[in-house]
CSV table of C-alpha atoms in Angstrom, one decimal:
chain,number,residue,atom,x,y,z
A,137,MET,CA,-79.4,0.3,99.6
A,138,ASN,CA,-80.7,1.9,96.4
A,139,THR,CA,-83.4,4.5,96.2
A,140,MET,CA,-86.2,2.1,95.4
A,141,GLN,CA,-85.2,-0.2,98.2
A,142,GLN,CA,-85.2,2.7,100.6
A,143,LEU,CA,-88.6,3.8,99.4
A,144,GLY,CA,-89.9,0.4,100.0
A,145,THR,CA,-88.5,0.3,103.5
A,146,ASP,CA,-89.9,3.7,104.4
A,147,LEU,CA,-93.3,3.1,102.9
A,148,SER,CA,-96.0,2.3,105.4
A,149,TRP,CA,-99.7,1.7,105.5
A,150,GLN,CA,-100.1,5.1,107.1
A,151,LEU,CA,-98.6,6.8,104.1
A,152,LEU,CA,-100.7,4.8,101.7
A,153,ALA,CA,-103.8,5.6,103.7
A,154,PHE,CA,-103.0,9.3,103.9
A,155,TYR,CA,-102.0,9.9,100.2
A,156,LEU,CA,-104.3,7.3,98.5
A,157,LEU,CA,-107.1,6.1,100.6
A,158,VAL,CA,-108.2,9.5,102.0
A,159,PRO,CA,-108.7,11.2,98.5
A,160,LEU,CA,-110.3,7.9,97.3
A,161,ALA,CA,-112.7,8.1,100.2
A,162,LEU,CA,-113.4,11.8,99.6
A,163,GLY,CA,-114.1,11.2,95.9
A,164,GLY,CA,-116.2,8.1,96.5
A,165,TYR,CA,-118.3,9.9,99.2
A,166,GLY,CA,-118.9,12.9,96.9
A,167,ALA,CA,-120.0,10.6,94.0
A,168,ILE,CA,-122.5,8.5,96.0
A,169,ASN,CA,-124.1,11.6,97.5
A,170,ASN,CA,-124.9,13.1,94.1
A,171,TRP,CA,-127.5,10.8,92.5
A,172,ARG,CA,-128.5,13.5,90.1
A,173,LEU,CA,-125.1,13.5,88.6
A,174,ILE,CA,-124.9,9.7,88.5
A,175,GLU,CA,-128.3,9.5,86.7
A,176,SER,CA,-127.3,12.2,84.1
A,177,ILE,CA,-123.7,11.2,83.2
A,178,GLY,CA,-123.5,7.6,84.6
A,179,PRO,CA,-121.7,6.1,87.6
A,180,LEU,CA,-118.3,5.8,86.0
A,181,TRP,CA,-118.1,9.4,84.9
A,182,ALA,CA,-119.5,10.6,88.2
A,183,VAL,CA,-116.8,8.7,90.0
A,184,ALA,CA,-114.2,10.1,87.6
A,185,PHE,CA,-115.4,13.6,88.2
A,186,TYR,CA,-115.2,13.4,92.0
A,187,LEU,CA,-111.9,11.6,92.0
A,188,GLY,CA,-110.5,14.4,89.9
A,189,HIS,CA,-112.2,16.7,92.3
A,190,ALA,CA,-110.4,15.1,95.2
A,191,PHE,CA,-106.9,13.9,94.1
A,192,VAL,CA,-105.6,17.1,92.5
A,193,PRO,CA,-106.6,19.4,95.4
A,194,TRP,CA,-105.4,16.8,98.0
A,195,PHE,CA,-101.9,16.5,96.4
A,196,SER,CA,-101.7,20.2,95.8
A,197,THR,CA,-102.4,20.9,99.5
A,198,CYS,CA,-99.9,18.3,100.5
A,199,LEU,CA,-97.1,19.8,98.3
A,200,LEU,CA,-97.9,23.4,99.2
A,201,THR,CA,-98.0,22.6,102.9
A,202,ALA,CA,-94.6,20.9,102.7
A,203,LEU,CA,-93.4,24.1,100.9
A,204,ALA,CA,-94.9,26.3,103.7
A,205,MET,CA,-93.2,24.1,106.3
A,206,ARG,CA,-89.8,24.7,104.6
A,207,LEU,CA,-90.4,28.4,104.2
A,208,LEU,CA,-91.5,28.8,107.8
A,209,GLN,CA,-88.7,26.7,109.3
A,210,PRO,CA,-86.8,29.7,110.8
A,211,TRP,CA,-89.8,30.5,113.0
A,212,ARG,CA,-90.8,26.8,113.6
A,213,PRO,CA,-94.6,27.5,114.0
A,214,ARG,CA,-97.0,24.9,115.3
A,215,PRO,CA,-98.2,22.3,112.8
A,216,VAL,CA,-101.8,23.9,112.6
A,217,PHE,CA,-100.4,27.2,111.3
A,218,ILE,CA,-98.2,25.3,108.7
A,219,MET,CA,-101.3,23.4,107.5
A,220,LEU,CA,-103.5,26.5,107.3
A,221,ALA,CA,-100.8,28.3,105.3
A,222,GLY,CA,-100.5,25.4,102.9
A,223,HIS,CA,-104.2,25.0,102.6
A,224,THR,CA,-104.7,28.8,101.9
A,225,MET,CA,-102.1,28.7,99.1
A,226,ALA,CA,-103.6,25.5,97.7
A,227,CYS,CA,-107.0,27.1,97.5
A,228,LEU,CA,-105.7,29.8,95.1
A,229,ILE,CA,-104.7,27.0,92.7
A,230,THR,CA,-107.3,24.3,93.3
A,231,LEU,CA,-110.4,26.4,93.0
A,232,PRO,CA,-109.6,27.6,89.4
A,233,TYR,CA,-108.8,23.9,88.6
A,234,ILE,CA,-112.2,22.8,90.1
A,235,THR,CA,-114.0,25.5,88.1
A,236,TRP,CA,-112.3,24.3,84.9
A,237,LEU,CA,-113.2,20.6,85.7
A,238,THR,CA,-116.8,21.5,86.5
A,239,SER,CA,-117.2,23.6,83.4
A,240,LEU,CA,-115.8,20.8,81.3
A,241,PHE,CA,-118.3,18.3,82.6
A,242,ALA,CA,-121.2,20.8,82.5
A,243,MET,CA,-120.4,21.5,78.8
A,244,HIS,CA,-120.6,17.9,77.9
A,245,TRP,CA,-123.6,17.1,80.1
A,246,PRO,CA,-125.8,20.3,80.5
A,247,ALA,CA,-128.4,18.4,82.5
A,248,SER,CA,-125.9,17.4,85.2
A,249,GLY,CA,-126.7,20.4,87.3
A,250,LEU,CA,-123.0,21.2,88.0
A,251,ASP,CA,-122.2,24.7,89.0
A,252,ALA,CA,-118.7,26.2,88.9
A,253,GLN,CA,-117.1,27.4,92.1
A,254,PRO,CA,-116.2,31.1,92.4
A,255,THR,CA,-112.5,31.6,92.2
A,256,SER,CA,-112.2,35.1,93.6
A,257,PRO,CA,-111.0,35.4,97.2
A,258,LEU,CA,-113.6,38.2,97.6
A,259,ALA,CA,-116.5,35.8,97.0
A,260,VAL,CA,-118.4,34.4,99.9
A,261,ASN,CA,-118.6,30.9,98.4
A,262,TYR,CA,-114.8,31.0,98.1
A,263,TRP,CA,-114.4,31.3,101.9
A,264,GLY,CA,-117.1,28.7,102.3
A,265,TYR,CA,-115.0,26.2,100.3
A,266,TRP,CA,-111.9,27.3,102.3
A,267,LEU,CA,-113.7,26.5,105.6
A,268,ARG,CA,-115.1,23.2,104.5
A,269,ALA,CA,-111.9,21.9,102.8
A,270,GLY,CA,-109.8,23.3,105.7
A,271,ALA,CA,-111.8,21.5,108.3
A,272,ILE,CA,-111.3,18.2,106.4
A,273,TRP,CA,-107.6,18.9,106.0
A,274,LEU,CA,-107.0,19.8,109.6
A,275,CYS,CA,-109.1,16.9,111.0
A,276,THR,CA,-107.5,14.3,108.8
A,277,ASN,CA,-104.0,15.4,109.7
A,278,PHE,CA,-105.0,15.5,113.4
A,279,VAL,CA,-106.3,11.9,113.3
A,280,PHE,CA,-103.2,10.6,111.5
A,281,ASP,CA,-100.8,12.5,113.8
A,282,ARG,CA,-102.5,11.7,117.1
A,283,PHE,CA,-104.0,8.2,116.6
A,284,LEU,CA,-102.3,6.6,113.6
A,285,ASN,CA,-98.6,7.4,114.5
A,286,LEU,CA,-97.9,9.4,111.3
A,287,PRO,CA,-96.4,12.8,112.5
A,288,ARG,CA,-97.7,15.6,110.3
A,289,TYR,CA,-95.7,18.7,109.5
A,290,ARG,CA,-93.5,18.7,112.6
A,291,TYR,CA,-90.0,19.9,112.8
A,292,ASP,CA,-89.1,17.3,115.5
A,293,THR,CA,-90.1,14.1,113.9
A,294,VAL,CA,-88.3,10.9,114.7
A,295,SER,CA,-86.6,9.2,111.7
A,296,ARG,CA,-88.0,5.7,111.0
A,297,SER,CA,-84.5,4.4,110.4
A,298,ALA,CA,-83.2,5.8,113.7
A,299,ALA,CA,-81.1,3.2,115.6
A,300,PRO,CA,-79.9,3.3,119.2
A,301,LYS,CA,-76.5,4.8,119.7
A,302,SER,CA,-74.1,4.4,122.6
A,303,ALA,CA,-73.6,7.5,124.8
A,304,ALA,CA,-69.9,7.2,124.5
A,305,ALA,CA,-69.9,7.3,120.7
A,306,ASP,CA,-72.5,10.1,120.6
A,307,THR,CA,-70.3,12.1,123.0
A,308,SER,CA,-67.1,11.8,121.0
A,309,VAL,CA,-68.8,12.6,117.7
A,310,MET,CA,-70.7,15.6,119.0
A,311,ALA,CA,-67.8,17.0,120.9
A,312,SER,CA,-65.7,17.1,117.7
A,313,ASN,CA,-68.2,18.1,115.1
A,314,VAL,CA,-70.8,20.4,116.7
A,315,SER,CA,-70.1,23.9,117.7
A,316,ARG,CA,-71.0,25.2,121.1
A,317,PRO,CA,-74.6,26.6,121.0
A,318,ALA,CA,-75.4,30.1,122.5
A,319,PHE,CA,-77.3,28.8,125.5
A,320,LEU,CA,-74.2,27.0,126.8
A,321,GLU,CA,-72.1,30.2,126.9
A,322,ARG,CA,-73.2,30.9,130.5
A,323,VAL,CA,-72.4,27.4,131.9
A,324,PRO,CA,-68.9,26.1,132.8
A,325,VAL,CA,-66.7,25.6,129.7
A,326,GLY,CA,-66.3,21.9,130.5
A,327,ILE,CA,-70.0,21.3,129.8
A,328,LEU,CA,-70.4,20.3,126.1
A,329,LEU,CA,-73.5,19.8,124.1
A,330,PRO,CA,-73.5,15.9,124.4
A,331,ASP,CA,-73.5,16.4,128.2
A,332,VAL,CA,-77.0,18.0,128.0
A,333,ILE,CA,-79.6,15.4,128.6
A,334,ALA,CA,-82.6,17.7,129.0
A,335,VAL,CA,-83.6,21.3,128.7
A,336,LYS,CA,-86.6,22.8,130.6
A,337,ALA,CA,-88.4,26.1,130.0
A,338,GLU,CA,-88.8,28.2,133.2
A,339,GLN,CA,-90.5,31.5,132.2
A,340,HIS,CA,-87.6,33.6,130.7
A,341,TYR,CA,-85.0,31.1,131.7
A,342,ILE,CA,-84.1,27.5,130.7
A,343,ARG,CA,-82.8,24.8,133.0
A,344,ILE,CA,-80.0,22.8,131.5
A,345,VAL,CA,-79.9,19.3,132.9
A,346,THR,CA,-76.8,17.2,132.9
A,347,ALA,CA,-76.0,13.9,134.6
A,348,LYS,CA,-74.3,15.6,137.5
A,349,LYS,CA,-75.9,19.0,137.9
A,350,SER,CA,-78.5,21.4,136.4
A,351,TYR,CA,-77.9,25.1,135.4
A,352,LEU,CA,-80.4,27.9,135.2
A,353,VAL,CA,-79.6,30.2,132.3
A,354,LEU,CA,-81.3,33.4,131.0
A,355,HIS,CA,-82.3,32.2,127.5
A,356,ARG,CA,-85.5,31.7,125.5
A,357,PHE,CA,-86.6,28.1,125.2
A,358,SER,CA,-87.7,28.6,121.6
A,359,ASP,CA,-84.2,29.8,120.7
A,360,ALA,CA,-82.6,26.8,122.5
A,361,LEU,CA,-84.8,24.5,120.5
A,362,CYS,CA,-83.4,26.0,117.3
A,363,GLU,CA,-79.9,25.6,118.5
A,364,LEU,CA,-80.3,22.0,119.6
A,365,PRO,CA,-79.6,19.5,116.8
A,366,SER,CA,-82.9,17.7,115.9
A,367,ASP,CA,-81.1,14.4,115.5
A,368,ASP,CA,-80.0,14.4,119.1
A,369,GLY,CA,-83.3,14.8,120.9
A,370,LEU,CA,-86.9,15.9,120.6
A,371,GLN,CA,-89.4,18.1,122.3
A,372,ILE,CA,-91.8,16.1,124.4
A,373,HIS,CA,-93.7,18.9,126.1
A,374,ARG,CA,-94.2,22.6,125.6
A,375,SER,CA,-91.5,23.2,128.2
A,376,TRP,CA,-89.2,20.1,127.8
A,377,TRP,CA,-86.6,18.9,125.4
A,378,VAL,CA,-84.8,15.6,126.1
A,379,ARG,CA,-81.9,13.8,124.5
A,380,ARG,CA,-83.0,10.5,122.9
A,381,ASN,CA,-80.2,8.3,124.3
A,382,ALA,CA,-80.9,9.7,127.8
A,383,ILE,CA,-84.4,8.1,127.9
A,384,GLN,CA,-84.3,4.8,129.7
A,385,ARG,CA,-87.9,3.8,129.5
A,386,VAL,CA,-91.4,5.1,128.6
A,387,ARG,CA,-94.3,5.0,131.1
A,388,GLN,CA,-97.8,4.7,129.6
A,389,ASN,CA,-100.8,4.7,131.9
A,390,ALA,CA,-104.3,5.3,130.4
A,391,ARG,CA,-104.0,8.6,128.6
A,392,LYS,CA,-100.9,9.8,130.4
A,393,MET,CA,-97.4,9.2,129.2
A,394,SER,CA,-94.0,10.1,130.7
A,395,VAL,CA,-90.3,9.3,130.1
A,396,VAL,CA,-87.8,8.2,132.7
A,397,LEU,CA,-84.3,9.6,132.1
A,398,GLN,CA,-81.0,8.1,133.0
A,399,THR,CA,-80.9,10.4,136.1
A,400,GLY,CA,-84.1,8.8,137.3
A,401,GLU,CA,-86.1,12.0,136.6
A,402,GLU,CA,-89.6,11.4,135.2
A,403,ILE,CA,-90.8,13.9,132.7
A,404,PRO,CA,-94.4,14.2,131.4
A,405,VAL,CA,-95.2,13.8,127.7
A,406,SER,CA,-98.0,16.0,126.5
A,407,GLY,CA,-100.6,14.8,124.0
A,408,PRO,CA,-99.3,16.3,120.8
A,409,TYR,CA,-95.8,14.7,121.3
A,410,GLN,CA,-96.9,11.2,122.4
A,411,VAL,CA,-96.9,9.9,118.9
A,412,LEU,CA,-93.2,10.9,118.5
A,413,VAL,CA,-92.3,9.2,121.8
A,414,ARG,CA,-94.1,6.0,120.8
A,415,GLN,CA,-92.3,6.0,117.4
A,416,LEU,CA,-89.0,6.5,119.2
A,417,ALA,CA,-89.7,3.7,121.6
A,418,ARG,CA,-90.4,1.3,118.6
A,419,SER,CA,-87.4,2.4,116.6
A,420,THR,CA,-84.9,2.1,119.5
A,421,GLU,CA,-86.7,-0.7,121.4
A,422,LEU,CA,-87.2,1.3,124.5
A,423,PRO,CA,-89.1,-0.5,127.2
A,424,VAL,CA,-92.7,0.7,127.7
A,425,THR,CA,-94.1,0.1,131.2
A,426,PRO,CA,-97.3,1.1,133.0
């Protein structure tokens, strides 16, 4: 499959909505709410002004948030901190651009009433813009992440092309190719990484769950998450990581969700991770029951 075919396969309506429809909606909303500008420069130029006011800042924020996510990967912060870091960096670029765009239109249409935004971080209006744009940025990402099944700036996202793998094949590959992580140093030597079906945080300890037995080890859960390969499993709760092929089914009841492991243990899925579990269930055809 070539690059263009892969792009067409991965493209979804959620991506189109996030990267195209959202800035279109923001630009259109700004235009129809400034009748003075429409009357002074005409509807087409007013729409062009607000689309330029929306698209460049939106894509700049997307790119810089992706950069922030990459730079912060060793610490794996929560998505909200990644988005705030990207938004803050974007403001340093987009506000001078908005000032230039506004000055350009104001020069051609002096009666438009356009005022340039202050670009200094010390200006009060600068932080007013930071708050308004930041609220839109965070809320939009929250809606797409929580309700539209488009994970935003997470380190544990499920690949759309993920396919179910047999436990035997996974065990043989991982046993030969993956080094023993630090959190397994205090369990019997015979326990390999593919044997781990779940990891639970218990204060300063972690409980390593295998098909036959569980082990309590003094280790930080956050460190264990960094040592676990992201392709093998995912975090489904602030205190739980589970292996993907160890999940037998997903239980969904009203707003509550849980997964049932091959051991029969049922583990709750907290709200921020439900979108990942739903995506995993679709990609691997896991049964979803009440």
